[in-house]
Every structure is written in C-alpha cells, then in structure tokens.
Amino acid sequence: MTTAKELYEALVQQIEADCAAKSFEGCLNLCEAEGMQGGERKYGAIGQQYVYELEFSNGDKVEFEFKWYDQSKAFSIQPDIHKFYVSYTPKDGKPLAHSNAYEE
C-alpha cells in the first residue's frame, strides 16, 4: 500500500473477510506483507494477542490488534471470542477506527 489510508481500508476489508470465514490468518498475513512492526505479545490468559503498527513518512499511522480468548467461566462453557481492531491516525485530520469479532 502506498498510503496509510489505503492500508487501513485494506485491513478493514480483510477483517470483514476473516470474520465471515471465522479465521484470523488473513489479517496477520496482510500486516506482515505490508511490513508492519510487531507480532505476538504475551497474553496472560488462555488465548493470544497480536499487535502491529506502521508509521508512514508523512506522519500518518495505522495500528492493528487481534486477540482471541476463552470466555468460559466455572460451570459455564462458552465459545472462544476473536476480536479485531484497526485504527488510522492521520497527522492532520480525523482518525478512523474499525472493529469486529466472531465466536468459535
């Protein structure tokens, strides 16, 4: 992608596709392919968290976060939840954000 806004829009589309497919690999692959910095972070519970960011030469920034975790509690079995969040912060202008999730 040549601009932060294009990367943001591509991630929004990929989040929607991943939620429909009940998968998260498309977003992680896109982040890696676009050279975003980050990766998996330690997560204190049963689950995983990935955080990526990329700041463009003009000062615009895109941040992406994905995490999944077990929603179960004692005597209550629940599906895992998978949450996506992406934000676009232009140097000048209004920030944008998008999120979605699916259960599995």
PDB file of N, CA and C in Angstrom:
ATOM      1  N   MET A   1       0.847  -1.175   0.000  1.00  0.00           N
ATOM      2  CA  MET A   1       0.000   0.000   0.000  1.00  0.00           C
ATOM      3  C   MET A   1       0.892   1.237   0.000  1.00  0.00           C
ATOM      4  N   THR A   2       0.459   2.234  -0.688  1.00  0.00           N
ATOM      5  CA  THR A   2       1.282   3.438  -0.758  1.00  0.00           C
ATOM      6  C   THR A   2       0.922   4.474   0.292  1.00  0.00           C
ATOM      7  N   THR A   3      -0.282   4.394   0.863  1.00  0.00           N
ATOM      8  CA  THR A   3      -0.654   5.349   1.904  1.00  0.00           C
ATOM      9  C   THR A   3      -1.224   4.614   3.112  1.00  0.00           C
ATOM     10  N   ALA A   4      -1.209   5.315   4.238  1.00  0.00           N
ATOM     11  CA  ALA A   4      -1.772   4.753   5.462  1.00  0.00           C
ATOM     12  C   ALA A   4      -3.269   4.499   5.299  1.00  0.00           C
ATOM     13  N   LYS A   5      -3.955   5.400   4.629  1.00  0.00           N
ATOM     14  CA  LYS A   5      -5.406   5.243   4.441  1.00  0.00           C
ATOM     15  C   LYS A   5      -5.692   3.992   3.614  1.00  0.00           C
ATOM     16  N   GLU A   6      -4.891   3.727   2.586  1.00  0.00           N
ATOM     17  CA  GLU A   6      -5.081   2.512   1.782  1.00  0.00           C
ATOM     18  C   GLU A   6      -4.847   1.261   2.615  1.00  0.00           C
ATOM     19  N   LEU A   7      -3.827   1.275   3.462  1.00  0.00           N
ATOM     20  CA  LEU A   7      -3.564   0.130   4.335  1.00  0.00           C
ATOM     21  C   LEU A   7      -4.717  -0.063   5.311  1.00  0.00           C
ATOM     22  N   TYR A   8      -5.190   1.012   5.892  1.00  0.00           N
ATOM     23  CA  TYR A   8      -6.332   0.938   6.807  1.00  0.00           C
ATOM     24  C   TYR A   8      -7.532   0.317   6.099  1.00  0.00           C
ATOM     25  N   GLU A   9      -7.863   0.802   4.920  1.00  0.00           N
ATOM     26  CA  GLU A   9      -9.020   0.294   4.180  1.00  0.00           C
ATOM     27  C   GLU A   9      -8.842  -1.181   3.814  1.00  0.00           C
ATOM     28  N   ALA A  10      -7.620  -1.584   3.456  1.00  0.00           N
ATOM     29  CA  ALA A  10      -7.355  -2.990   3.147  1.00  0.00           C
ATOM     30  C   ALA A  10      -7.550  -3.863   4.388  1.00  0.00           C
ATOM     31  N   LEU A  11      -7.105  -3.364   5.544  1.00  0.00           N
ATOM     32  CA  LEU A  11      -7.278  -4.126   6.786  1.00  0.00           C
ATOM     33  C   LEU A  11      -8.751  -4.219   7.179  1.00  0.00           C
ATOM     34  N   VAL A  12      -9.521  -3.156   6.965  1.00  0.00           N
ATOM     35  CA  VAL A  12     -10.956  -3.205   7.245  1.00  0.00           C
ATOM     36  C   VAL A  12     -11.605  -4.306   6.400  1.00  0.00           C
ATOM     37  N   GLN A  13     -11.280  -4.347   5.116  1.00  0.00           N
ATOM     38  CA  GLN A  13     -11.837  -5.379   4.226  1.00  0.00           C
ATOM     39  C   GLN A  13     -11.394  -6.767   4.662  1.00  0.00           C
ATOM     40  N   GLN A  14     -10.134  -6.898   5.063  1.00  0.00           N
ATOM     41  CA  GLN A  14      -9.625  -8.209   5.483  1.00  0.00           C
ATOM     42  C   GLN A  14     -10.263  -8.651   6.793  1.00  0.00           C
ATOM     43  N   ILE A  15     -10.502  -7.728   7.708  1.00  0.00           N
ATOM     44  CA  ILE A  15     -11.189  -8.061   8.962  1.00  0.00           C
ATOM     45  C   ILE A  15     -12.568  -8.632   8.653  1.00  0.00           C
ATOM     46  N   GLU A  16     -13.296  -7.982   7.759  1.00  0.00           N
ATOM     47  CA  GLU A  16     -14.638  -8.458   7.410  1.00  0.00           C
ATOM     48  C   GLU A  16     -14.570  -9.845   6.767  1.00  0.00           C
ATOM     49  N   ALA A  17     -13.601 -10.054   5.887  1.00  0.00           N
ATOM     50  CA  ALA A  17     -13.436 -11.362   5.240  1.00  0.00           C
ATOM     51  C   ALA A  17     -13.061 -12.428   6.262  1.00  0.00           C
ATOM     52  N   ASP A  18     -12.151 -12.094   7.179  1.00  0.00           N
ATOM     53  CA  ASP A  18     -11.727 -13.058   8.200  1.00  0.00           C
ATOM     54  C   ASP A  18     -12.878 -13.401   9.144  1.00  0.00           C
ATOM     55  N   CYS A  19     -13.680 -12.418   9.511  1.00  0.00           N
ATOM     56  CA  CYS A  19     -14.826 -12.697  10.387  1.00  0.00           C
ATOM     57  C   CYS A  19     -15.828 -13.603   9.683  1.00  0.00           C
ATOM     58  N   ALA A  20     -16.072 -13.364   8.409  1.00  0.00           N
ATOM     59  CA  ALA A  20     -17.000 -14.205   7.651  1.00  0.00           C
ATOM     60  C   ALA A  20     -16.479 -15.630   7.549  1.00  0.00           C
ATOM     61  N   ALA A  21     -15.161 -15.781   7.412  1.00  0.00           N
ATOM     62  CA  ALA A  21     -14.545 -17.103   7.280  1.00  0.00           C
ATOM     63  C   ALA A  21     -14.203 -17.730   8.629  1.00  0.00           C
ATOM     64  N   LYS A  22     -14.402 -16.980   9.716  1.00  0.00           N
ATOM     65  CA  LYS A  22     -14.015 -17.422  11.059  1.00  0.00           C
ATOM     66  C   LYS A  22     -12.551 -17.846  11.083  1.00  0.00           C
ATOM     67  N   SER A  23     -11.711 -16.904  10.646  1.00  0.00           N
ATOM     68  CA  SER A  23     -10.272 -17.106  10.579  1.00  0.00           C
ATOM     69  C   SER A  23      -9.601 -15.781  10.916  1.00  0.00           C
ATOM     70  N   PHE A  24      -8.336 -15.803  11.282  1.00  0.00           N
ATOM     71  CA  PHE A  24      -7.632 -14.545  11.535  1.00  0.00           C
ATOM     72  C   PHE A  24      -6.314 -14.454  10.782  1.00  0.00           C
ATOM     73  N   GLU A  25      -5.967 -15.477  10.055  1.00  0.00           N
ATOM     74  CA  GLU A  25      -4.675 -15.516   9.384  1.00  0.00           C
ATOM     75  C   GLU A  25      -4.539 -14.492   8.269  1.00  0.00           C
ATOM     76  N   GLY A  26      -5.636 -14.150   7.601  1.00  0.00           N
ATOM     77  CA  GLY A  26      -5.572 -13.166   6.514  1.00  0.00           C
ATOM     78  C   GLY A  26      -5.071 -11.818   6.996  1.00  0.00           C
ATOM     79  N   CYS A  27      -5.570 -11.371   8.130  1.00  0.00           N
ATOM     80  CA  CYS A  27      -5.137 -10.084   8.692  1.00  0.00           C
ATOM     81  C   CYS A  27      -3.668 -10.137   9.103  1.00  0.00           C
ATOM     82  N   LEU A  28      -3.269 -11.205   9.764  1.00  0.00           N
ATOM     83  CA  LEU A  28      -1.874 -11.308  10.195  1.00  0.00           C
ATOM     84  C   LEU A  28      -0.945 -11.357   8.988  1.00  0.00           C
ATOM     85  N   ASN A  29      -1.340 -12.088   7.949  1.00  0.00           N
ATOM     86  CA  ASN A  29      -0.531 -12.153   6.731  1.00  0.00           C
ATOM     87  C   ASN A  29      -0.421 -10.787   6.061  1.00  0.00           C
ATOM     88  N   LEU A  30      -1.519 -10.028   6.037  1.00  0.00           N
ATOM     89  CA  LEU A  30      -1.506  -8.695   5.444  1.00  0.00           C
ATOM     90  C   LEU A  30      -0.579  -7.769   6.226  1.00  0.00           C
ATOM     91  N   CYS A  31      -0.648  -7.804   7.539  1.00  0.00           N
ATOM     92  CA  CYS A  31       0.236  -6.977   8.365  1.00  0.00           C
ATOM     93  C   CYS A  31       1.703  -7.287   8.076  1.00  0.00           C
ATOM     94  N   GLU A  32       2.028  -8.570   8.020  1.00  0.00           N
ATOM     95  CA  GLU A  32       3.409  -8.984   7.737  1.00  0.00           C
ATOM     96  C   GLU A  32       3.840  -8.552   6.336  1.00  0.00           C
ATOM     97  N   ALA A  33       2.965  -8.769   5.351  1.00  0.00           N
ATOM     98  CA  ALA A  33       3.292  -8.438   3.960  1.00  0.00           C
ATOM     99  C   ALA A  33       3.512  -6.939   3.769  1.00  0.00           C
ATOM    100  N   GLU A  34       2.833  -6.126   4.550  1.00  0.00           N
ATOM    101  CA  GLU A  34       2.951  -4.670   4.423  1.00  0.00           C
ATOM    102  C   GLU A  34       4.074  -4.091   5.283  1.00  0.00           C
ATOM    103  N   GLY A  35       4.814  -4.956   5.958  1.00  0.00           N
ATOM    104  CA  GLY A  35       5.961  -4.502   6.740  1.00  0.00           C
ATOM    105  C   GLY A  35       5.602  -3.817   8.045  1.00  0.00           C
ATOM    106  N   MET A  36       4.427  -4.116   8.571  1.00  0.00           N
ATOM    107  CA  MET A  36       4.046  -3.536   9.860  1.00  0.00           C
ATOM    108  C   MET A  36       4.913  -4.137  10.957  1.00  0.00           C
ATOM    109  N   GLN A  37       5.295  -3.322  11.923  1.00  0.00           N
ATOM    110  CA  GLN A  37       6.142  -3.758  13.023  1.00  0.00           C
ATOM    111  C   GLN A  37       5.285  -4.339  14.140  1.00  0.00           C
ATOM    112  N   GLY A  38       5.744  -5.424  14.723  1.00  0.00           N
ATOM    113  CA  GLY A  38       5.031  -6.022  15.840  1.00  0.00           C
ATOM    114  C   GLY A  38       4.976  -7.521  15.706  1.00  0.00           C
ATOM    115  N   GLY A  39       3.944  -8.100  16.272  1.00  0.00           N
ATOM    116  CA  GLY A  39       3.776  -9.542  16.251  1.00  0.00           C
ATOM    117  C   GLY A  39       3.029  -9.987  17.487  1.00  0.00           C
ATOM    118  N   GLU A  40       3.252 -11.232  17.865  1.00  0.00           N
ATOM    119  CA  GLU A  40       2.541 -11.786  19.012  1.00  0.00           C
ATOM    120  C   GLU A  40       3.094 -11.199  20.307  1.00  0.00           C
ATOM    121  N   ARG A  41       2.175 -10.887  21.199  1.00  0.00           N
ATOM    122  CA  ARG A  41       2.530 -10.388  22.527  1.00  0.00           C
ATOM    123  C   ARG A  41       2.104 -11.417  23.564  1.00  0.00           C
ATOM    124  N   LYS A  42       2.779 -11.390  24.706  1.00  0.00           N
ATOM    125  CA  LYS A  42       2.396 -12.276  25.799  1.00  0.00           C
ATOM    126  C   LYS A  42       0.977 -11.957  26.222  1.00  0.00           C
ATOM    127  N   TYR A  43       0.201 -13.005  26.441  1.00  0.00           N
ATOM    128  CA  TYR A  43      -1.182 -12.845  26.867  1.00  0.00           C
ATOM    129  C   TYR A  43      -1.365 -13.661  28.131  1.00  0.00           C
ATOM    130  N   GLY A  44      -1.845 -13.050  29.187  1.00  0.00           N
ATOM    131  CA  GLY A  44      -1.885 -13.679  30.499  1.00  0.00           C
ATOM    132  C   GLY A  44      -2.936 -14.752  30.692  1.00  0.00           C
ATOM    133  N   ALA A  45      -3.875 -14.886  29.793  1.00  0.00           N
ATOM    134  CA  ALA A  45      -4.951 -15.866  29.946  1.00  0.00           C
ATOM    135  C   ALA A  45      -4.853 -16.902  28.820  1.00  0.00           C
ATOM    136  N   ILE A  46      -5.860 -17.748  28.726  1.00  0.00           N
ATOM    137  CA  ILE A  46      -5.911 -18.700  27.619  1.00  0.00           C
ATOM    138  C   ILE A  46      -6.312 -17.915  26.377  1.00  0.00           C
ATOM    139  N   GLY A  47      -5.374 -17.758  25.454  1.00  0.00           N
ATOM    140  CA  GLY A  47      -5.621 -17.013  24.241  1.00  0.00           C
ATOM    141  C   GLY A  47      -4.323 -16.489  23.652  1.00  0.00           C
ATOM    142  N   GLN A  48      -4.450 -15.597  22.676  1.00  0.00           N
ATOM    143  CA  GLN A  48      -3.296 -14.994  22.015  1.00  0.00           C
ATOM    144  C   GLN A  48      -3.630 -13.548  21.678  1.00  0.00           C
ATOM    145  N   GLN A  49      -2.575 -12.729  21.569  1.00  0.00           N
ATOM    146  CA  GLN A  49      -2.735 -11.334  21.175  1.00  0.00           C
ATOM    147  C   GLN A  49      -1.629 -10.974  20.189  1.00  0.00           C
ATOM    148  N   TYR A  50      -2.010 -10.251  19.130  1.00  0.00           N
ATOM    149  CA  TYR A  50      -1.080  -9.751  18.133  1.00  0.00           C
ATOM    150  C   TYR A  50      -1.291  -8.255  17.990  1.00  0.00           C
ATOM    151  N   VAL A  51      -0.197  -7.497  17.960  1.00  0.00           N
ATOM    152  CA  VAL A  51      -0.269  -6.051  17.802  1.00  0.00           C
ATOM    153  C   VAL A  51       0.752  -5.645  16.741  1.00  0.00           C
ATOM    154  N   TYR A  52       0.288  -4.853  15.769  1.00  0.00           N
ATOM    155  CA  TYR A  52       1.142  -4.351  14.698  1.00  0.00           C
ATOM    156  C   TYR A  52       0.908  -2.859  14.524  1.00  0.00           C
ATOM    157  N   GLU A  53       1.936  -2.147  14.074  1.00  0.00           N
ATOM    158  CA  GLU A  53       1.769  -0.741  13.736  1.00  0.00           C
ATOM    159  C   GLU A  53       2.750  -0.352  12.646  1.00  0.00           C
ATOM    160  N   LEU A  54       2.376   0.695  11.928  1.00  0.00           N
ATOM    161  CA  LEU A  54       3.243   1.218  10.878  1.00  0.00           C
ATOM    162  C   LEU A  54       3.026   2.717  10.791  1.00  0.00           C
ATOM    163  N   GLU A  55       4.118   3.459  10.914  1.00  0.00           N
ATOM    164  CA  GLU A  55       4.063   4.908  10.743  1.00  0.00           C
ATOM    165  C   GLU A  55       4.675   5.253   9.393  1.00  0.00           C
ATOM    166  N   PHE A  56       3.935   5.996   8.610  1.00  0.00           N
ATOM    167  CA  PHE A  56       4.367   6.381   7.273  1.00  0.00           C
ATOM    168  C   PHE A  56       5.229   7.641   7.347  1.00  0.00           C
ATOM    169  N   SER A  57       5.974   7.905   6.272  1.00  0.00           N
ATOM    170  CA  SER A  57       6.909   9.033   6.260  1.00  0.00           C
ATOM    171  C   SER A  57       6.213  10.383   6.449  1.00  0.00           C
ATOM    172  N   ASN A  58       4.933  10.487   6.108  1.00  0.00           N
ATOM    173  CA  ASN A  58       4.202  11.744   6.277  1.00  0.00           C
ATOM    174  C   ASN A  58       3.626  11.908   7.681  1.00  0.00           C
ATOM    175  N   GLY A  59       3.868  10.934   8.576  1.00  0.00           N
ATOM    176  CA  GLY A  59       3.385  11.017   9.950  1.00  0.00           C
ATOM    177  C   GLY A  59       2.084  10.277  10.209  1.00  0.00           C
ATOM    178  N   ASP A  60       1.410   9.797   9.161  1.00  0.00           N
ATOM    179  CA  ASP A  60       0.187   9.012   9.338  1.00  0.00           C
ATOM    180  C   ASP A  60       0.542   7.648   9.937  1.00  0.00           C
ATOM    181  N   LYS A  61      -0.374   7.104  10.741  1.00  0.00           N
ATOM    182  CA  LYS A  61      -0.093   5.839  11.430  1.00  0.00           C
ATOM    183  C   LYS A  61      -1.290   4.891  11.329  1.00  0.00           C
ATOM    184  N   VAL A  62      -0.989   3.597  11.174  1.00  0.00           N
ATOM    185  CA  VAL A  62      -2.000   2.546  11.203  1.00  0.00           C
ATOM    186  C   VAL A  62      -1.608   1.570  12.308  1.00  0.00           C
ATOM    187  N   GLU A  63      -2.590   1.245  13.166  1.00  0.00           N
ATOM    188  CA  GLU A  63      -2.371   0.280  14.236  1.00  0.00           C
ATOM    189  C   GLU A  63      -3.406  -0.827  14.116  1.00  0.00           C
ATOM    190  N   PHE A  64      -2.963  -2.055  14.334  1.00  0.00           N
ATOM    191  CA  PHE A  64      -3.841  -3.224  14.229  1.00  0.00           C
ATOM    192  C   PHE A  64      -3.659  -4.075  15.484  1.00  0.00           C
ATOM    193  N   GLU A  65      -4.771  -4.591  15.999  1.00  0.00           N
ATOM    194  CA  GLU A  65      -4.710  -5.517  17.133  1.00  0.00           C
ATOM    195  C   GLU A  65      -5.704  -6.646  16.902  1.00  0.00           C
ATOM    196  N   PHE A  66      -5.247  -7.853  17.179  1.00  0.00           N
ATOM    197  CA  PHE A  66      -6.116  -9.027  17.146  1.00  0.00           C
ATOM    198  C   PHE A  66      -5.871  -9.809  18.424  1.00  0.00           C
ATOM    199  N   LYS A  67      -6.946 -10.282  19.031  1.00  0.00           N
ATOM    200  CA  LYS A  67      -6.783 -11.195  20.165  1.00  0.00           C
ATOM    201  C   LYS A  67      -7.952 -12.168  20.203  1.00  0.00           C
ATOM    202  N   TRP A  68      -7.656 -13.345  20.696  1.00  0.00           N
ATOM    203  CA  TRP A  68      -8.716 -14.315  20.975  1.00  0.00           C
ATOM    204  C   TRP A  68      -8.495 -14.810  22.392  1.00  0.00           C
ATOM    205  N   TYR A  69      -9.603 -15.163  23.018  1.00  0.00           N
ATOM    206  CA  TYR A  69      -9.516 -15.698  24.380  1.00  0.00           C
ATOM    207  C   TYR A  69     -10.737 -16.544  24.688  1.00  0.00           C
ATOM    208  N   ASP A  70     -10.579 -17.377  25.679  1.00  0.00           N
ATOM    209  CA  ASP A  70     -11.628 -18.280  26.147  1.00  0.00           C
ATOM    210  C   ASP A  70     -12.571 -17.498  27.060  1.00  0.00           C
ATOM    211  N   GLN A  71     -13.852 -17.475  26.726  1.00  0.00           N
ATOM    212  CA  GLN A  71     -14.846 -16.762  27.536  1.00  0.00           C
ATOM    213  C   GLN A  71     -15.427 -17.622  28.663  1.00  0.00           C
ATOM    214  N   SER A  72     -15.035 -18.889  28.714  1.00  0.00           N
ATOM    215  CA  SER A  72     -15.626 -19.803  29.700  1.00  0.00           C
ATOM    216  C   SER A  72     -15.303 -19.383  31.123  1.00  0.00           C
ATOM    217  N   LYS A  73     -16.245 -19.684  31.989  1.00  0.00           N
ATOM    218  CA  LYS A  73     -16.068 -19.468  33.422  1.00  0.00           C
ATOM    219  C   LYS A  73     -16.477 -20.763  34.130  1.00  0.00           C
ATOM    220  N   ALA A  74     -16.258 -20.820  35.403  1.00  0.00           N
ATOM    221  CA  ALA A  74     -16.626 -22.023  36.159  1.00  0.00           C
ATOM    222  C   ALA A  74     -18.101 -22.356  35.933  1.00  0.00           C
ATOM    223  N   PHE A  75     -18.362 -23.595  35.591  1.00  0.00           N
ATOM    224  CA  PHE A  75     -19.710 -24.115  35.349  1.00  0.00           C
ATOM    225  C   PHE A  75     -20.418 -23.460  34.157  1.00  0.00           C
ATOM    226  N   SER A  76     -19.681 -22.807  33.289  1.00  0.00           N
ATOM    227  CA  SER A  76     -20.279 -22.146  32.125  1.00  0.00           C
ATOM    228  C   SER A  76     -19.314 -22.226  30.946  1.00  0.00           C
ATOM    229  N   ILE A  77     -19.555 -23.192  30.074  1.00  0.00           N
ATOM    230  CA  ILE A  77     -18.709 -23.357  28.894  1.00  0.00           C
ATOM    231  C   ILE A  77     -19.186 -22.373  27.825  1.00  0.00           C
ATOM    232  N   GLN A  78     -18.279 -21.541  27.342  1.00  0.00           N
ATOM    233  CA  GLN A  78     -18.587 -20.527  26.334  1.00  0.00           C
ATOM    234  C   GLN A  78     -17.618 -20.669  25.159  1.00  0.00           C
ATOM    235  N   PRO A  79     -18.015 -20.188  23.986  1.00  0.00           N
ATOM    236  CA  PRO A  79     -17.100 -20.236  22.841  1.00  0.00           C
ATOM    237  C   PRO A  79     -15.961 -19.226  23.006  1.00  0.00           C
ATOM    238  N   ASP A  80     -14.857 -19.474  22.312  1.00  0.00           N
ATOM    239  CA  ASP A  80     -13.766 -18.504  22.261  1.00  0.00           C
ATOM    240  C   ASP A  80     -14.245 -17.285  21.477  1.00  0.00           C
ATOM    241  N   ILE A  81     -13.758 -16.114  21.844  1.00  0.00           N
ATOM    242  CA  ILE A  81     -14.073 -14.902  21.086  1.00  0.00           C
ATOM    243  C   ILE A  81     -12.801 -14.403  20.407  1.00  0.00           C
ATOM    244  N   HIS A  82     -12.955 -13.958  19.179  1.00  0.00           N
ATOM    245  CA  HIS A  82     -11.857 -13.452  18.356  1.00  0.00           C
ATOM    246  C   HIS A  82     -12.179 -12.004  18.014  1.00  0.00           C
ATOM    247  N   LYS A  83     -11.347 -11.054  18.477  1.00  0.00           N
ATOM    248  CA  LYS A  83     -11.617  -9.626  18.298  1.00  0.00           C
ATOM    249  C   LYS A  83     -10.544  -8.960  17.449  1.00  0.00           C
ATOM    250  N   PHE A  84     -11.001  -8.130  16.519  1.00  0.00           N
ATOM    251  CA  PHE A  84     -10.125  -7.371  15.625  1.00  0.00           C
ATOM    252  C   PHE A  84     -10.336  -5.880  15.868  1.00  0.00           C
ATOM    253  N   TYR A  85      -9.274  -5.101  15.758  1.00  0.00           N
ATOM    254  CA  TYR A  85      -9.364  -3.648  15.862  1.00  0.00           C
ATOM    255  C   TYR A  85      -8.281  -3.037  14.986  1.00  0.00           C
ATOM    256  N   VAL A  86      -8.658  -2.046  14.178  1.00  0.00           N
ATOM    257  CA  VAL A  86      -7.683  -1.319  13.367  1.00  0.00           C
ATOM    258  C   VAL A  86      -7.990   0.167  13.468  1.00  0.00           C
ATOM    259  N   SER A  87      -6.936   0.983  13.511  1.00  0.00           N
ATOM    260  CA  SER A  87      -7.125   2.432  13.556  1.00  0.00           C
ATOM    261  C   SER A  87      -6.178   3.102  12.566  1.00  0.00           C
ATOM    262  N   TYR A  88      -6.644   4.227  12.077  1.00  0.00           N
ATOM    263  CA  TYR A  88      -5.874   5.072  11.164  1.00  0.00           C
ATOM    264  C   TYR A  88      -5.812   6.451  11.804  1.00  0.00           C
ATOM    265  N   THR A  89      -4.610   6.928  12.060  1.00  0.00           N
ATOM    266  CA  THR A  89      -4.426   8.230  12.676  1.00  0.00           C
ATOM    267  C   THR A  89      -3.601   9.101  11.736  1.00  0.00           C
ATOM    268  N   PRO A  90      -4.282   9.992  11.000  1.00  0.00           N
ATOM    269  CA  PRO A  90      -3.529  10.882  10.116  1.00  0.00           C
ATOM    270  C   PRO A  90      -2.826  11.976  10.922  1.00  0.00           C
ATOM    271  N   LYS A  91      -1.716  12.468  10.395  1.00  0.00           N
ATOM    272  CA  LYS A  91      -1.012  13.553  11.066  1.00  0.00           C
ATOM    273  C   LYS A  91      -1.930  14.759  11.199  1.00  0.00           C
ATOM    274  N   ASP A  92      -2.676  15.028  10.156  1.00  0.00           N
ATOM    275  CA  ASP A  92      -3.663  16.116  10.157  1.00  0.00           C
ATOM    276  C   ASP A  92      -4.990  15.532   9.723  1.00  0.00           C
ATOM    277  N   GLY A  93      -6.011  15.689  10.521  1.00  0.00           N
ATOM    278  CA  GLY A  93      -7.314  15.175  10.132  1.00  0.00           C
ATOM    279  C   GLY A  93      -7.927  14.301  11.201  1.00  0.00           C
ATOM    280  N   LYS A  94      -9.065  13.734  10.846  1.00  0.00           N
ATOM    281  CA  LYS A  94      -9.859  12.943  11.785  1.00  0.00           C
ATOM    282  C   LYS A  94      -9.431  11.471  11.765  1.00  0.00           C
ATOM    283  N   PRO A  95      -9.162  10.889  12.925  1.00  0.00           N
ATOM    284  CA  PRO A  95      -8.816   9.465  12.989  1.00  0.00           C
ATOM    285  C   PRO A  95     -10.025   8.591  12.648  1.00  0.00           C
ATOM    286  N   LEU A  96      -9.741   7.394  12.159  1.00  0.00           N
ATOM    287  CA  LEU A  96     -10.765   6.404  11.850  1.00  0.00           C
ATOM    288  C   LEU A  96     -10.430   5.120  12.600  1.00  0.00           C
ATOM    289  N   ALA A  97     -11.466   4.362  12.954  1.00  0.00           N
ATOM    290  CA  ALA A  97     -11.258   3.070  13.618  1.00  0.00           C
ATOM    291  C   ALA A  97     -12.357   2.110  13.188  1.00  0.00           C
ATOM    292  N   HIS A  98     -12.029   0.829  13.201  1.00  0.00           N
ATOM    293  CA  HIS A  98     -12.980  -0.215  12.841  1.00  0.00           C
ATOM    294  C   HIS A  98     -12.697  -1.429  13.712  1.00  0.00           C
ATOM    295  N   SER A  99     -13.760  -2.108  14.132  1.00  0.00           N
ATOM    296  CA  SER A  99     -13.585  -3.339  14.903  1.00  0.00           C
ATOM    297  C   SER A  99     -14.683  -4.324  14.521  1.00  0.00           C
ATOM    298  N   ASN A 100     -14.400  -5.584  14.758  1.00  0.00           N
ATOM    299  CA  ASN A 100     -15.371  -6.648  14.541  1.00  0.00           C
ATOM    300  C   ASN A 100     -14.899  -7.854  15.334  1.00  0.00           C
ATOM    301  N   ALA A 101     -15.762  -8.849  15.455  1.00  0.00           N
ATOM    302  CA  ALA A 101     -15.417 -10.035  16.234  1.00  0.00           C
ATOM    303  C   ALA A 101     -16.260 -11.210  15.765  1.00  0.00           C
ATOM    304  N   TYR A 102     -15.795 -12.396  16.110  1.00  0.00           N
ATOM    305  CA  TYR A 102     -16.594 -13.611  15.890  1.00  0.00           C
ATOM    306  C   TYR A 102     -16.325 -14.574  17.029  1.00  0.00           C
ATOM    307  N   GLU A 103     -17.283 -15.473  17.239  1.00  0.00           N
ATOM    308  CA  GLU A 103     -17.135 -16.517  18.249  1.00  0.00           C
ATOM    309  C   GLU A 103     -16.936 -17.847  17.557  1.00  0.00           C
ATOM    310  N   GLU A 104     -16.198 -18.703  18.221  1.00  0.00           N
ATOM    311  CA  GLU A 104     -15.938 -20.036  17.647  1.00  0.00           C
ATOM    312  C   GLU A 104     -15.872 -21.053  18.745  1.00  0.00           C
TER     313      GLU A 104
END
